[in-house]
Short mmCIF file of C-alpha atoms in Angstrom, two decimals:
data_model
loop_
_atom_site.label_atom_id
_atom_site.label_comp_id
_atom_site.label_asym_id
_atom_site.label_seq_id
_atom_site.Cartn_x
_atom_site.Cartn_y
_atom_site.Cartn_z
CA UNK O 1 -0.03 -0.01 -0.03
CA UNK O 2 1.32 3.42 -0.94
CA UNK O 3 1.68 6.33 1.43
CA UNK O 4 -1.24 8.08 -0.12
CA UNK O 5 -3.41 5.10 0.62
CA UNK O 6 -2.42 5.21 4.30
CA UNK O 7 -3.33 8.92 4.50
CA UNK O 8 -6.65 8.30 2.95
CA UNK O 9 -7.31 5.31 5.28
CA UNK O 10 -6.27 7.33 8.35
CA UNK O 11 -8.56 10.26 7.47
CA UNK O 12 -11.43 7.95 6.95
CA UNK O 13 -10.94 6.23 10.41
CA UNK O 14 -10.57 9.62 12.11
CA UNK O 15 -13.67 11.04 10.57
CA UNK O 16 -15.68 7.95 11.58
CA UNK O 17 -14.39 8.20 15.16
CA UNK O 18 -15.42 11.86 15.49
CA UNK O 19 -18.79 11.06 14.02
CA UNK O 20 -19.30 8.17 16.50
CA UNK O 21 -18.23 10.40 19.39
CA UNK O 22 -20.51 13.20 18.34
CA UNK O 23 -23.40 10.81 18.03
CA UNK O 24 -23.00 9.27 21.49
CA UNK O 25 -22.87 12.76 23.13
CA UNK O 26 -26.07 13.70 21.22
CA UNK O 27 -27.83 10.57 22.52
CA UNK O 28 -26.99 10.95 26.25
CA UNK O 29 -29.46 12.62 28.63
CA UNK O 30 -27.97 15.99 29.46
CA UNK O 31 -29.19 15.73 33.08
CA UNK O 32 -27.25 12.50 33.58
CA UNK O 33 -24.04 14.32 33.03
CA UNK O 34 -24.49 15.95 36.43
CA UNK O 35 -24.12 12.61 38.05
CA UNK O 36 -20.58 12.19 36.71
CA UNK O 37 -17.77 12.75 39.06
CA UNK O 38 -16.00 15.96 38.31
CA UNK O 39 -12.18 15.82 38.08
CA UNK O 40 -11.82 19.48 39.06
CA UNK O 41 -10.40 20.30 42.56
CA UNK O 42 -12.85 21.52 45.05
CA UNK O 43 -14.68 20.65 48.24
CA UNK O 44 -16.97 17.66 48.36
CA UNK O 45 -19.93 20.01 48.99
CA UNK O 46 -19.36 21.64 45.47
CA UNK O 47 -19.24 18.21 43.76
CA UNK O 48 -22.71 17.29 44.84
CA UNK O 49 -25.59 19.60 43.79
CA UNK O 50 -28.08 19.52 46.53
CA UNK O 51 -30.38 22.16 45.16
CA UNK O 52 -32.42 19.52 43.29
CA UNK O 53 -32.93 17.23 46.26
CA UNK O 54 -34.80 17.55 49.59
CA UNK O 55 -33.11 15.61 52.34
CA UNK O 56 -35.60 14.58 55.01
CA UNK O 57 -34.51 14.26 58.75
CA UNK O 58 -34.60 10.74 60.05
CA UNK O 59 -37.72 9.99 62.11
CA UNK O 60 -37.33 10.62 65.81
CA UNK O 61 -37.51 7.51 67.94
CA UNK O 62 -40.15 7.88 70.68
CA UNK O 63 -39.15 5.78 73.63
CA UNK O 64 -42.20 4.44 75.42
CA UNK O 65 -41.89 4.52 79.18
CA UNK O 66 -41.47 1.08 80.69
CA UNK O 67 -43.40 0.25 83.82
CA UNK O 68 -41.09 -0.85 86.56
CA UNK O 69 -41.07 -4.43 87.42
CA UNK O 70 -42.37 -4.97 90.95
CA UNK O 71 -40.57 -7.54 92.89
CA UNK O 72 -42.12 -9.51 95.66
CA UNK O 73 -40.31 -9.02 98.88
CA UNK O 74 -40.45 -10.97 102.05
CA UNK O 75 -40.86 -9.15 105.37
CA UNK O 76 -37.13 -9.87 106.19
CA UNK O 77 -36.08 -8.20 102.98
CA UNK O 78 -38.27 -5.22 103.58
CA UNK O 79 -36.63 -4.63 106.99
CA UNK O 80 -33.11 -4.91 105.54
CA UNK O 81 -33.76 -2.72 102.50
CA UNK O 82 -33.36 0.97 103.16
CA UNK O 83 -36.20 3.31 102.30
CA UNK O 84 -36.19 4.39 98.70
CA UNK O 85 -35.68 8.05 97.93
CA UNK O 86 -37.41 7.77 94.48
CA UNK O 87 -40.96 7.31 93.47
CA UNK O 88 -42.23 4.79 90.83
CA UNK O 89 -41.28 7.09 87.97
CA UNK O 90 -37.67 7.32 89.18
CA UNK O 91 -38.08 10.97 90.29
CA UNK O 92 -36.24 11.77 93.48
CA UNK O 93 -38.59 12.50 96.32
CA UNK O 94 -38.00 15.40 98.72
CA UNK O 95 -38.23 14.82 102.44
CA UNK O 96 -40.89 16.96 104.17
CA UNK O 97 -39.40 19.96 105.78
CA UNK O 98 -39.28 19.71 109.57
CA UNK O 99 -41.29 22.51 111.28
CA UNK O 100 -39.11 24.83 113.36
CA UNK O 101 -39.65 24.54 117.03
CA UNK O 102 -39.80 28.32 117.32
CA UNK O 103 -42.71 28.43 114.99
CA UNK O 104 -44.89 26.15 117.07
CA UNK O 105 -47.56 27.87 119.13
CA UNK O 106 -47.40 27.14 122.79
CA UNK O 107 -50.87 26.86 124.39
CA UNK O 108 -51.54 28.90 127.46
CA UNK O 109 -50.82 26.85 130.52
CA UNK O 110 -54.03 25.64 132.17
CA UNK O 111 -52.30 25.30 135.50
CA UNK O 112 -53.01 27.90 138.24
CA UNK O 113 -50.18 30.29 138.87
CA UNK O 114 -47.73 29.17 141.61
CA UNK O 115 -45.96 32.30 142.64
CA UNK O 116 -43.98 33.29 145.72
CA UNK O 117 -45.73 36.63 145.90
CA UNK O 118 -49.23 37.71 144.74
CA UNK O 119 -50.35 41.27 144.88
CA UNK O 120 -53.97 41.89 143.74
CA UNK O 121 -55.43 45.42 143.19
CA UNK O 122 -59.09 45.90 142.29
CA UNK O 123 -61.29 48.88 141.85
CA UNK O 124 -64.58 48.14 143.47
CA UNK O 125 -68.17 49.34 143.45
CA UNK O 126 -70.12 48.75 146.69
CA UNK O 127 -73.60 49.22 148.12
CA UNK O 128 -74.17 49.25 151.79
CA UNK O 129 -77.44 49.15 153.72
CA UNK O 130 -77.85 49.05 157.41
CA UNK O 131 -81.42 48.04 158.24
CA UNK O 132 -82.82 48.72 161.73
CA UNK O 133 -86.03 49.81 163.45
CA UNK O 134 -83.80 52.35 165.41
CA UNK O 135 -83.34 55.45 163.19
CA UNK O 136 -79.85 56.14 164.44
CA UNK O 137 -78.67 52.76 163.16
CA UNK O 138 -80.72 52.74 159.89
CA UNK O 139 -78.79 54.20 156.92
CA UNK O 140 -77.33 53.33 153.52
CA UNK O 141 -74.58 54.48 151.14
CA UNK O 142 -73.05 53.53 147.77
CA UNK O 143 -70.04 54.42 145.68
CA UNK O 144 -66.61 53.40 144.55
CA UNK O 145 -63.88 51.65 146.59
CA UNK O 146 -60.45 50.11 146.30
CA UNK O 147 -59.09 46.79 147.47
CA UNK O 148 -55.58 45.63 147.89
CA UNK O 149 -54.64 41.96 148.88
CA UNK O 150 -51.12 40.52 149.44
CA UNK O 151 -50.21 36.86 149.81
CA UNK O 152 -46.61 35.67 150.50
CA UNK O 153 -46.32 31.93 149.81
CA UNK O 154 -43.82 30.68 152.42
CA UNK O 155 -44.52 27.13 151.11
CA UNK O 156 -46.41 25.85 148.07
CA UNK O 157 -49.38 25.10 150.25
CA UNK O 158 -49.26 27.87 152.73
CA UNK O 159 -49.15 31.72 152.58
CA UNK O 160 -49.22 34.82 154.85
CA UNK O 161 -52.04 36.95 153.71
CA UNK O 162 -53.40 40.43 154.38
CA UNK O 163 -55.96 42.62 152.71
CA UNK O 164 -57.44 46.09 152.87
CA UNK O 165 -60.75 47.41 151.36
CA UNK O 166 -61.79 51.08 151.64
CA UNK O 167 -64.65 53.18 150.34
CA UNK O 168 -64.11 56.34 148.37
CA UNK O 169 -66.33 59.31 148.84
CA UNK O 170 -69.39 57.72 150.39
CA UNK O 171 -72.01 59.68 152.27
CA UNK O 172 -75.41 59.04 154.07
CA UNK O 173 -78.32 61.02 155.42
CA UNK O 174 -77.35 63.10 158.49
CA UNK O 175 -80.82 64.28 159.63
CA UNK O 176 -84.35 62.79 160.00
CA UNK O 177 -85.67 65.08 157.27
CA UNK O 178 -82.84 64.14 154.83
CA UNK O 179 -81.86 67.66 154.19
CA UNK O 180 -78.14 67.05 154.65
CA UNK O 181 -75.59 64.33 154.18
CA UNK O 182 -72.61 63.38 156.19
CA UNK O 183 -69.37 61.62 155.02
CA UNK O 184 -69.48 57.87 155.71
CA UNK O 185 -66.26 55.92 155.58
CA UNK O 186 -66.04 52.07 155.33
CA UNK O 187 -62.81 50.14 155.95
CA UNK O 188 -62.10 46.42 156.12
CA UNK O 189 -58.86 44.95 157.23
CA UNK O 190 -57.80 41.20 157.28
CA UNK O 191 -54.61 39.27 158.19
CA UNK O 192 -53.84 35.62 158.67
CA UNK O 193 -52.85 32.35 157.08
CA UNK O 194 -54.00 31.00 153.73
CA UNK O 195 -53.71 27.33 152.47
CA UNK O 196 -53.96 25.70 148.95
CA UNK O 197 -54.78 22.21 148.02
CA UNK O 198 -54.86 20.78 144.48
CA UNK O 199 -57.06 17.85 143.32
CA UNK O 200 -57.38 16.03 140.08
CA UNK O 201 -55.03 15.89 137.05
CA UNK O 202 -51.84 17.91 137.18
CA UNK O 203 -52.50 19.68 133.87
CA UNK O 204 -55.77 21.18 135.00
CA UNK O 205 -56.36 20.68 138.68
CA UNK O 206 -59.19 21.82 140.91
CA UNK O 207 -57.74 23.73 143.80
CA UNK O 208 -59.19 24.72 147.17
CA UNK O 209 -58.13 27.90 148.99
CA UNK O 210 -59.04 28.19 152.65
CA UNK O 211 -57.69 30.09 155.67
CA UNK O 212 -58.26 31.65 159.06
CA UNK O 213 -57.76 35.38 159.54
CA UNK O 214 -58.30 38.20 161.92
CA UNK O 215 -60.93 40.52 160.48
CA UNK O 216 -62.01 44.05 161.29
CA UNK O 217 -64.75 46.38 159.92
CA UNK O 218 -65.06 49.97 160.75
CA UNK O 219 -67.51 52.69 159.81
CA UNK O 220 -66.46 56.23 160.67
CA UNK O 221 -68.05 59.68 160.75
CA UNK O 222 -66.92 63.04 161.85
CA UNK O 223 -66.46 63.43 165.62
CA UNK O 224 -68.72 66.48 165.65
CA UNK O 225 -71.61 64.66 164.09
CA UNK O 226 -74.82 64.91 166.29
CA UNK O 227 -77.10 62.42 164.39
CA UNK O 228 -74.70 59.49 163.49
CA UNK O 229 -72.10 57.46 165.31
CA UNK O 230 -69.08 55.38 164.51
CA UNK O 231 -68.78 51.69 165.15
CA UNK O 232 -66.43 48.69 164.53
CA UNK O 233 -66.67 44.84 164.59
CA UNK O 234 -63.69 42.52 165.01
CA UNK O 235 -63.30 38.77 165.18
CA UNK O 236 -62.02 35.65 163.53
CA UNK O 237 -62.79 34.88 159.89
CA UNK O 238 -62.75 31.53 158.20
CA UNK O 239 -63.21 31.29 154.41
CA UNK O 240 -63.20 28.53 151.68
CA UNK O 241 -62.83 29.08 147.96
CA UNK O 242 -63.11 26.40 145.30
CA UNK O 243 -61.49 27.09 141.90
CA UNK O 244 -62.43 24.96 138.90
CA UNK O 245 -60.81 25.15 135.44
CA UNK O 246 -63.15 26.16 132.56
CA UNK O 247 -60.52 26.23 129.72
CA UNK O 248 -56.86 26.82 129.32
CA UNK O 249 -55.87 29.49 131.80
CA UNK O 250 -59.40 30.29 132.89
CA UNK O 251 -60.70 29.41 136.35
CA UNK O 252 -64.18 29.96 137.90
CA UNK O 253 -64.43 30.39 141.62
CA UNK O 254 -67.07 30.24 144.31
CA UNK O 255 -66.38 31.03 147.98
CA UNK O 256 -67.94 31.39 151.40
CA UNK O 257 -66.79 33.02 154.58
CA UNK O 258 -67.94 32.85 158.20
CA UNK O 259 -67.29 35.31 161.10
CA UNK O 260 -68.91 33.31 163.79
CA UNK O 261 -68.34 35.64 166.78
CA UNK O 262 -67.78 39.34 166.47
CA UNK O 263 -67.06 41.93 169.04
CA UNK O 264 -69.25 45.02 168.16
CA UNK O 265 -68.66 48.39 169.68
CA UNK O 266 -70.31 51.78 169.21
CA UNK O 267 -68.04 54.81 169.33
CA UNK O 268 -69.45 58.10 170.55
CA UNK O 269 -69.32 61.35 168.48
CA UNK O 270 -71.09 64.50 169.57
CA UNK O 271 -73.92 61.87 170.08
CA UNK O 272 -73.23 59.45 172.91
CA UNK O 273 -75.44 56.58 171.67
CA UNK O 274 -75.81 53.18 173.23
CA UNK O 275 -78.28 50.88 171.40
CA UNK O 276 -78.33 48.33 174.32
CA UNK O 277 -76.52 47.02 177.39
CA UNK O 278 -74.97 44.02 175.64
CA UNK O 279 -74.52 42.84 172.04
CA UNK O 280 -73.93 39.76 170.00
CA UNK O 281 -72.86 39.76 166.36
CA UNK O 282 -71.87 37.44 163.57
CA UNK O 283 -71.40 37.68 159.81
CA UNK O 284 -71.52 35.45 156.75
CA UNK O 285 -70.63 36.05 153.07
CA UNK O 286 -70.41 34.41 149.75
CA UNK O 287 -68.99 35.28 146.34
CA UNK O 288 -68.30 33.99 142.90
CA UNK O 289 -65.91 35.05 140.26
CA UNK O 290 -63.51 34.19 137.42
CA UNK O 291 -59.75 34.47 136.90
CA UNK O 292 -58.01 34.71 133.48
CA UNK O 293 -54.32 33.72 133.50
CA UNK O 294 -52.38 35.94 131.17
CA UNK O 295 -49.07 34.16 131.93
CA UNK O 296 -47.46 32.40 134.87
CA UNK O 297 -47.17 35.71 136.76
CA UNK O 298 -50.07 37.98 135.86
CA UNK O 299 -53.84 37.43 136.02
CA UNK O 300 -57.01 39.51 135.71
CA UNK O 301 -60.22 38.71 137.62
CA UNK O 302 -63.62 39.75 138.43
CA UNK O 303 -65.57 39.00 141.73
CA UNK O 304 -69.21 39.52 142.81
CA UNK O 305 -69.74 39.24 146.57
CA UNK O 306 -72.42 39.72 149.24
CA UNK O 307 -71.98 39.95 153.02
CA UNK O 308 -74.36 40.36 155.84
CA UNK O 309 -73.57 41.14 159.47
CA UNK O 310 -76.18 40.57 162.09
CA UNK O 311 -75.96 42.61 165.31
CA UNK O 312 -78.45 42.04 168.27
CA UNK O 313 -78.56 44.20 171.34
CA UNK O 314 -79.99 43.38 174.65
CA UNK O 315 -81.67 45.89 176.96
CA UNK O 316 -82.99 49.34 176.21
CA UNK O 317 -81.30 52.11 174.17
CA UNK O 318 -80.13 55.18 176.09
CA UNK O 319 -81.42 57.67 173.42
CA UNK O 320 -85.07 58.15 172.24
CA UNK O 321 -85.76 57.32 168.66
CA UNK O 322 -86.47 60.72 166.82
CA UNK O 323 -89.30 59.10 164.79
CA UNK O 324 -91.14 57.00 167.24
CA UNK O 325 -90.39 59.12 170.41
CA UNK O 326 -89.52 56.11 172.56
CA UNK O 327 -86.38 54.34 173.50
CA UNK O 328 -86.49 50.88 171.85
CA UNK O 329 -85.55 47.63 173.39
CA UNK O 330 -83.57 44.69 171.94
CA UNK O 331 -82.44 46.69 168.91
CA UNK O 332 -81.26 44.61 166.03
CA UNK O 333 -79.16 45.84 163.01
CA UNK O 334 -78.40 44.02 159.76
CA UNK O 335 -75.47 45.42 157.83
CA UNK O 336 -75.40 44.12 154.25
CA UNK O 337 -72.80 44.78 151.61
CA UNK O 338 -72.90 44.03 147.86
CA UNK O 339 -69.64 44.51 145.92
CA UNK O 340 -68.33 44.04 142.38
CA UNK O 341 -64.56 43.95 141.79
CA UNK O 342 -62.48 43.90 138.70
CA UNK O 343 -58.78 43.71 139.28
CA UNK O 344 -55.26 42.70 138.33
CA UNK O 345 -52.80 40.31 140.03
CA UNK O 346 -49.01 40.77 139.88
CA UNK O 347 -47.14 37.61 140.69
CA UNK O 348 -43.41 36.81 141.31
#
């Protein structure tokens, strides 16, 4: 074969190859070329076109809670196993907060106050009426008063006691016609021994107060008075008072007193009066009240009392009655007192 034939043959093969290459490119899907790996340098992100694809996130796995397996335990195992600090869901449990001791309310003590010293002061309203058929011994008065009582407990069951009660600004009629009044002063004084006994439960006992005292009552008018006289009565006094708890720190009381034998004397003023040649006297009283305990040392109380003194003379009076015009015989007098007190007790 000549050289020219080689040239012609080479050109024919080359043209055929180009034709085949051009035909194959024309038949290929142009979109598929994007799937071919590029040989150019660059990041892996540039080599893959993600604009044409939507990549979905993988589905989330929902874990169903599993119920705890309950194990059977013997009584011995329960004793050995410590208490769990978690509930069934595995959540730690919080221990309940302990209440502070300082935040707790302390109830008022129901026990009666047991002090070494008790001082009671009480404003008083009193009404006094002396009833008699003899005009000179018949009178009445009313008004304010003040009482002071002191008890020193030398032992838990025994005390030295004293008391004073006086009227403030009392007056009574000073004439038969009632056209004038005269000042009338009432005074009571007591001193003696007081005892205390407790009964029942210690938390709220019933306690009994009782004692024996020297007692004195005096009524005084001016020395220049011509229609009224002064007098006084003295003698032993025995009393009993029962105190019963009603609630925490509240006690109700009821009491009675006896003055079985009194020495009664009339004291002359400008009028020298003698209602009889001899005299016998006694007195009795009763009261009720309530005590409110503020704390172990202090209390408030109220007391309603009534007392009556009976005086009987023998013989004939030395002065004519201004109303009847005759001197009476066997004169009798009944002194009655009604009092209401509201006071305060200091203890130590």
